[in-house]
């Protein structure tokens, strides 16, 4: 049998065209198919994730998520990002203690941005400020009346 | 004089080495040098811009800005984005009337995200909803207590 000259007799059972993608044969990634199809990822496979304090509406920070980071955020109760600079997953609070507890996640109308509402423990910014934007205002020209 | 054989007598007045970049000869782009140096742009030259209603703290939408779009946003009182899909500048409200009046602009700690606080006229989303995230919540697993 090891020298069978006619592999065509067994099509589909040997040398599959694609490797098994994971636990669900119909889903090639960790996300539900509809969500995976709705995401408009950048060339690095990422979408922007705006993180907002759920009760005060403060914008705390902006991070980046690939499919796996979004999956972890949606299923574990803790926000996980993908670090563009370190090229690794990063679960907020693991080193600082400044955990982000997930309250809700929404995807915007064109699929390239997430709004993650959280309960932030302590400072969101690694510099120690509550948000990553605190005290970092730019000089702008006088604003016209709205 | 029109047949002078020695243009070297007039250096700097003819055929300048580089075209004039704008009003400030020391700044190659439209932004102040310090700000331009602080921006951490993606490979397409863009940073993410989170747009927030200034008085309610609602997150209205997320757009993208290159240096020129940020310059226009900082100097005209109106938010201007760079459209990744259409590859052109887009001043919010020009077609819809749903203008965003700029109240403040802040750059985050690592330079890749802007927080633009505005007074939004009408709906921020082109679909007609107040924000681009309204009614677009994803199903998440039950959240642990914060």
Tab-separated table of C-alpha atoms in Angstrom:
chain	number	residue	atom	x	y	z
A	1	UNK	CA	0.000	0.000	0.000
A	2	UNK	CA	2.807	2.367	0.623
A	3	UNK	CA	3.710	2.181	-3.039
A	4	UNK	CA	0.242	2.655	-4.476
A	5	UNK	CA	0.618	4.360	-7.830
A	6	UNK	CA	-2.855	5.888	-7.887
A	7	UNK	CA	-3.371	8.484	-5.127
A	8	UNK	CA	-6.306	9.859	-7.078
A	9	UNK	CA	-8.327	6.880	-5.779
A	10	UNK	CA	-8.470	8.582	-2.371
A	11	UNK	CA	-9.276	12.238	-3.113
A	12	UNK	CA	-9.919	14.529	-0.189
A	13	UNK	CA	-8.560	12.196	2.455
A	14	UNK	CA	-4.862	12.838	1.939
A	15	UNK	CA	-2.976	16.097	1.671
A	16	UNK	CA	-5.868	18.442	2.485
A	17	UNK	CA	-5.706	21.690	0.605
A	18	UNK	CA	-5.800	23.784	3.777
A	19	UNK	CA	-4.629	23.026	7.330
A	20	UNK	CA	-7.262	22.718	10.015
A	21	UNK	CA	-7.910	26.261	11.252
A	22	UNK	CA	-9.010	25.474	14.765
A	23	UNK	CA	-11.819	24.000	16.810
A	24	UNK	CA	-14.649	25.056	14.500
A	25	UNK	CA	-14.106	23.883	10.951
A	26	UNK	CA	-16.549	26.430	9.584
A	27	UNK	CA	-14.890	29.383	11.367
A	28	UNK	CA	-11.313	30.074	10.260
A	29	UNK	CA	-10.658	32.494	13.143
A	30	UNK	CA	-11.654	32.961	16.773
A	31	UNK	CA	-14.567	35.309	16.044
A	32	UNK	CA	-18.143	34.604	14.918
A	33	UNK	CA	-18.204	34.567	11.121
A	34	UNK	CA	-20.508	37.574	10.844
A	35	UNK	CA	-18.295	39.700	13.048
A	36	UNK	CA	-15.124	38.541	11.326
A	37	UNK	CA	-16.640	39.550	7.994
A	38	UNK	CA	-17.693	42.968	9.312
A	39	UNK	CA	-14.255	43.988	10.565
A	40	UNK	CA	-12.331	46.335	8.293
A	41	UNK	CA	-8.757	45.661	9.385
A	42	UNK	CA	-5.737	47.755	8.471
A	43	UNK	CA	-2.884	46.126	6.519
A	44	UNK	CA	-1.472	44.856	9.847
A	45	UNK	CA	-4.768	43.120	10.631
A	46	UNK	CA	-5.772	45.587	13.339
A	47	UNK	CA	-8.737	47.782	14.217
A	48	UNK	CA	-8.662	50.747	16.595
A	49	UNK	CA	-10.216	50.254	20.031
A	50	UNK	CA	-11.409	53.334	21.920
A	51	UNK	CA	-11.621	52.605	25.628
A	52	UNK	CA	-14.174	54.598	27.613
A	53	UNK	CA	-15.072	54.632	31.308
A	54	UNK	CA	-18.618	53.309	31.354
A	55	UNK	CA	-20.129	55.631	33.974
A	56	UNK	CA	-18.370	58.951	33.374
A	57	UNK	CA	-17.861	58.551	29.588
A	58	UNK	CA	-14.220	59.621	29.919
A	59	UNK	CA	-12.112	58.493	26.946
A	60	UNK	CA	-9.307	56.643	28.690
A	61	UNK	CA	-7.036	55.495	25.872
A	62	UNK	CA	-6.847	54.056	22.392
A	63	UNK	CA	-5.367	50.649	21.665
A	64	UNK	CA	-5.275	48.163	18.816
A	65	UNK	CA	-6.888	44.749	18.446
A	66	UNK	CA	-6.582	41.909	16.013
A	67	UNK	CA	-9.188	39.148	15.871
A	68	UNK	CA	-7.634	37.209	18.741
A	69	UNK	CA	-7.376	40.262	21.021
A	70	UNK	CA	-11.016	41.106	20.318
A	71	UNK	CA	-12.024	37.512	20.986
A	72	UNK	CA	-10.235	37.574	24.350
A	73	UNK	CA	-11.803	40.937	25.216
A	74	UNK	CA	-15.284	39.647	24.382
A	75	UNK	CA	-14.962	36.371	26.266
A	76	UNK	CA	-12.815	36.952	29.360
A	77	UNK	CA	-14.179	40.157	30.896
A	78	UNK	CA	-10.740	41.791	30.632
A	79	UNK	CA	-9.487	44.050	27.847
A	80	UNK	CA	-6.657	42.606	25.759
A	81	UNK	CA	-4.823	44.617	23.111
A	82	UNK	CA	-2.284	43.813	20.461
A	83	UNK	CA	0.818	45.948	20.887
A	84	UNK	CA	1.995	47.371	17.566
A	85	UNK	CA	5.393	48.288	19.000
A	86	UNK	CA	6.083	45.059	20.881
A	87	UNK	CA	4.104	42.844	18.481
A	88	UNK	CA	2.519	40.844	21.267
A	89	UNK	CA	-0.742	40.515	23.159
A	90	UNK	CA	-1.090	42.698	26.179
A	91	UNK	CA	-3.803	42.246	28.777
A	92	UNK	CA	-4.319	45.602	30.463
A	93	UNK	CA	-3.428	45.515	34.140
A	94	UNK	CA	-1.336	42.347	34.219
A	95	UNK	CA	1.780	44.255	35.200
A	96	UNK	CA	0.328	47.520	36.543
A	97	UNK	CA	-2.760	46.194	38.311
A	98	UNK	CA	-4.754	48.787	36.382
A	99	UNK	CA	-7.283	46.309	35.064
A	100	UNK	CA	-10.030	47.196	32.597
A	101	UNK	CA	-13.257	45.255	33.290
A	102	UNK	CA	-15.304	44.999	30.133
A	103	UNK	CA	-18.873	46.353	30.289
A	104	UNK	CA	-19.715	46.421	26.564
A	105	UNK	CA	-18.129	46.343	23.126
A	106	UNK	CA	-19.555	47.987	20.001
A	107	UNK	CA	-18.333	48.038	16.401
A	108	UNK	CA	-18.788	51.213	14.391
A	109	UNK	CA	-20.732	51.644	11.157
A	110	UNK	CA	-17.825	50.941	8.846
A	111	UNK	CA	-16.121	48.232	10.876
A	112	UNK	CA	-12.749	49.817	11.588
A	113	UNK	CA	-13.256	50.994	15.155
A	114	UNK	CA	-14.424	49.466	18.420
A	115	UNK	CA	-15.841	51.263	21.435
A	116	UNK	CA	-14.979	49.285	24.553
A	117	UNK	CA	-16.747	50.534	27.678
A	118	UNK	CA	-14.994	49.463	30.846
A	119	UNK	CA	-14.610	49.954	34.531
A	120	UNK	CA	-11.013	51.172	34.826
A	121	UNK	CA	-9.054	50.353	37.968
A	122	UNK	CA	-6.688	53.217	38.759
A	123	UNK	CA	-4.825	55.028	36.003
A	124	UNK	CA	-5.400	54.038	32.391
A	125	UNK	CA	-2.132	55.604	31.253
A	126	UNK	CA	1.257	54.031	31.862
A	127	UNK	CA	2.507	57.506	32.812
A	128	UNK	CA	0.176	57.535	35.809
A	129	UNK	CA	-2.481	59.911	34.555
A	130	UNK	CA	-6.113	58.816	34.616
A	131	UNK	CA	-6.367	58.948	30.811
A	132	UNK	CA	-3.730	58.937	28.089
A	133	UNK	CA	-4.915	62.389	26.959
A	134	UNK	CA	-4.808	64.237	30.303
A	135	UNK	CA	-2.675	67.387	30.193
A	136	UNK	CA	-1.786	66.806	26.550
A	137	UNK	CA	-3.898	69.443	24.823
A	138	UNK	CA	-2.571	71.036	21.663
A	139	UNK	CA	-2.656	74.742	20.932
A	140	UNK	CA	-5.441	75.480	18.531
A	141	UNK	CA	-6.644	78.650	16.930
A	142	UNK	CA	-9.600	80.353	18.618
A	143	UNK	CA	-12.687	78.263	17.964
A	144	UNK	CA	-15.658	79.736	16.176
A	145	UNK	CA	-18.951	79.762	18.025
A	146	UNK	CA	-20.784	76.474	17.654
B	1	UNK	CA	22.063	91.100	-18.738
B	2	UNK	CA	19.828	88.396	-20.156
B	3	UNK	CA	22.919	86.646	-21.521
B	4	UNK	CA	25.043	86.718	-18.402
B	5	UNK	CA	27.270	83.670	-18.469
B	6	UNK	CA	27.845	83.459	-14.759
B	7	UNK	CA	24.650	82.523	-12.825
B	8	UNK	CA	26.804	81.524	-9.871
B	9	UNK	CA	27.059	85.251	-9.107
B	10	UNK	CA	23.469	85.117	-7.949
B	11	UNK	CA	23.283	82.061	-5.682
B	12	UNK	CA	20.065	81.373	-3.863
B	13	UNK	CA	17.894	83.450	-6.121
B	14	UNK	CA	17.602	81.014	-8.974
B	15	UNK	CA	16.714	77.318	-8.976
B	16	UNK	CA	16.378	76.813	-5.218
B	17	UNK	CA	17.349	73.326	-4.091
B	18	UNK	CA	13.970	72.636	-2.514
B	19	UNK	CA	10.544	74.101	-3.206
B	20	UNK	CA	9.181	76.417	-0.573
B	21	UNK	CA	7.196	74.235	1.831
B	22	UNK	CA	4.894	76.909	3.123
B	23	UNK	CA	4.861	79.953	5.328
B	24	UNK	CA	7.565	78.737	7.750
B	25	UNK	CA	10.792	77.852	5.985
B	26	UNK	CA	12.027	75.805	8.955
B	27	UNK	CA	8.937	73.557	9.038
B	28	UNK	CA	8.722	71.086	6.162
B	29	UNK	CA	5.074	70.293	6.923
B	30	UNK	CA	2.017	72.194	8.029
B	31	UNK	CA	2.410	71.392	11.747
B	32	UNK	CA	4.650	72.919	14.403
B	33	UNK	CA	7.929	70.983	14.432
B	34	UNK	CA	7.474	69.660	17.960
B	35	UNK	CA	4.045	68.282	17.196
B	36	UNK	CA	5.159	66.809	13.890
B	37	UNK	CA	7.967	65.019	15.700
B	38	UNK	CA	5.630	63.677	18.385
B	39	UNK	CA	3.164	62.055	15.975
B	40	UNK	CA	3.525	58.315	15.561
B	41	UNK	CA	1.930	57.792	12.166
B	42	UNK	CA	0.955	54.436	10.688
B	43	UNK	CA	2.554	53.338	7.399
B	44	UNK	CA	-0.096	55.362	5.538
B	45	UNK	CA	0.904	58.513	7.457
B	46	UNK	CA	-2.222	58.576	9.601
B	47	UNK	CA	-3.145	58.747	13.273
B	48	UNK	CA	-6.501	57.794	14.767
B	49	UNK	CA	-8.791	60.636	15.840
B	50	UNK	CA	-11.449	59.916	18.450
B	51	UNK	CA	-14.230	62.475	18.265
B	52	UNK	CA	-16.112	63.195	21.482
B	53	UNK	CA	-19.036	65.484	22.267
B	54	UNK	CA	-17.512	68.062	24.609
B	55	UNK	CA	-20.369	68.398	27.118
B	56	UNK	CA	-21.812	64.881	27.356
B	57	UNK	CA	-18.548	62.984	26.704
B	58	UNK	CA	-20.294	60.756	24.141
B	59	UNK	CA	-17.834	59.090	21.762
B	60	UNK	CA	-19.272	60.102	18.406
B	61	UNK	CA	-16.970	58.458	15.874
B	62	UNK	CA	-13.413	57.619	14.942
B	63	UNK	CA	-11.686	59.061	11.910
B	64	UNK	CA	-8.163	59.345	10.529
B	65	UNK	CA	-5.910	62.358	10.122
B	66	UNK	CA	-2.661	63.016	8.361
B	67	UNK	CA	-0.599	66.112	9.150
B	68	UNK	CA	-2.619	68.329	6.821
B	69	UNK	CA	-5.981	67.178	8.195
B	70	UNK	CA	-4.773	67.817	11.739
B	71	UNK	CA	-3.475	71.232	10.729
B	72	UNK	CA	-6.849	72.148	9.241
B	73	UNK	CA	-8.653	70.843	12.327
B	74	UNK	CA	-6.420	72.905	14.629
B	75	UNK	CA	-6.656	76.123	12.646
B	76	UNK	CA	-10.131	76.370	11.116
B	77	UNK	CA	-12.499	75.435	13.956
B	78	UNK	CA	-13.938	72.581	11.877
B	79	UNK	CA	-12.912	68.918	11.988
B	80	UNK	CA	-11.260	67.617	8.804
B	81	UNK	CA	-10.390	63.952	8.288
B	82	UNK	CA	-8.462	62.031	5.695
B	83	UNK	CA	-10.625	59.306	4.174
B	84	UNK	CA	-8.741	56.019	3.911
B	85	UNK	CA	-11.291	54.582	1.481
B	86	UNK	CA	-11.662	57.618	-0.788
B	87	UNK	CA	-8.091	58.863	-0.246
B	88	UNK	CA	-9.131	62.473	0.053
B	89	UNK	CA	-9.730	65.150	2.674
B	90	UNK	CA	-13.163	65.278	4.128
B	91	UNK	CA	-14.456	68.197	6.198
B	92	UNK	CA	-17.243	66.852	8.374
B	93	UNK	CA	-20.577	68.437	7.595
B	94	UNK	CA	-19.820	69.840	4.152
B	95	UNK	CA	-22.358	67.576	2.477
B	96	UNK	CA	-24.545	66.575	5.441
B	97	UNK	CA	-24.620	69.816	7.382
B	98	UNK	CA	-23.578	67.811	10.424
B	99	UNK	CA	-20.676	70.055	11.295
B	100	UNK	CA	-18.207	69.333	14.106
B	101	UNK	CA	-17.077	72.544	15.824
B	102	UNK	CA	-13.698	72.002	17.457
B	103	UNK	CA	-13.448	72.680	21.192
B	104	UNK	CA	-10.069	71.060	21.936
B	105	UNK	CA	-7.532	68.621	20.542
B	106	UNK	CA	-5.209	66.424	22.616
B	107	UNK	CA	-2.497	63.969	21.594
B	108	UNK	CA	-2.067	60.800	23.634
B	109	UNK	CA	1.019	59.665	25.509
B	110	UNK	CA	2.519	57.678	22.652
B	111	UNK	CA	1.520	59.969	19.800
B	112	UNK	CA	-0.702	57.692	17.754
B	113	UNK	CA	-4.141	58.910	18.800
B	114	UNK	CA	-5.914	62.240	19.011
B	115	UNK	CA	-8.895	63.142	21.156
B	116	UNK	CA	-10.917	65.827	19.407
B	117	UNK	CA	-13.654	67.318	21.568
B	118	UNK	CA	-16.365	68.975	19.504
B	119	UNK	CA	-19.846	70.368	19.448
B	120	UNK	CA	-21.609	68.045	17.016
B	121	UNK	CA	-24.461	69.408	14.920
B	122	UNK	CA	-27.050	66.679	14.400
B	123	UNK	CA	-26.020	63.095	13.761
B	124	UNK	CA	-22.352	62.198	13.730
B	125	UNK	CA	-22.952	59.005	11.746
B	126	UNK	CA	-23.704	58.965	8.031
B	127	UNK	CA	-26.398	56.363	8.784
B	128	UNK	CA	-28.332	58.959	10.791
B	129	UNK	CA	-27.588	57.749	14.307
B	130	UNK	CA	-26.170	60.196	16.822
B	131	UNK	CA	-22.906	58.224	17.101
B	132	UNK	CA	-21.304	55.637	14.834
B	133	UNK	CA	-21.552	53.065	17.650
B	134	UNK	CA	-25.259	53.409	18.532
B	135	UNK	CA	-27.128	50.118	18.353
B	136	UNK	CA	-24.008	48.233	17.278
B	137	UNK	CA	-23.128	46.366	20.464
B	138	UNK	CA	-21.507	42.971	20.141
B	139	UNK	CA	-22.512	39.923	22.155
B	140	UNK	CA	-20.019	39.383	24.909
B	141	UNK	CA	-19.740	36.760	27.600
B	142	UNK	CA	-21.106	37.721	31.014
B	143	UNK	CA	-18.771	40.266	32.530
B	144	UNK	CA	-17.068	39.579	35.830
B	145	UNK	CA	-17.762	41.951	38.662
B	146	UNK	CA	-15.546	45.026	38.513
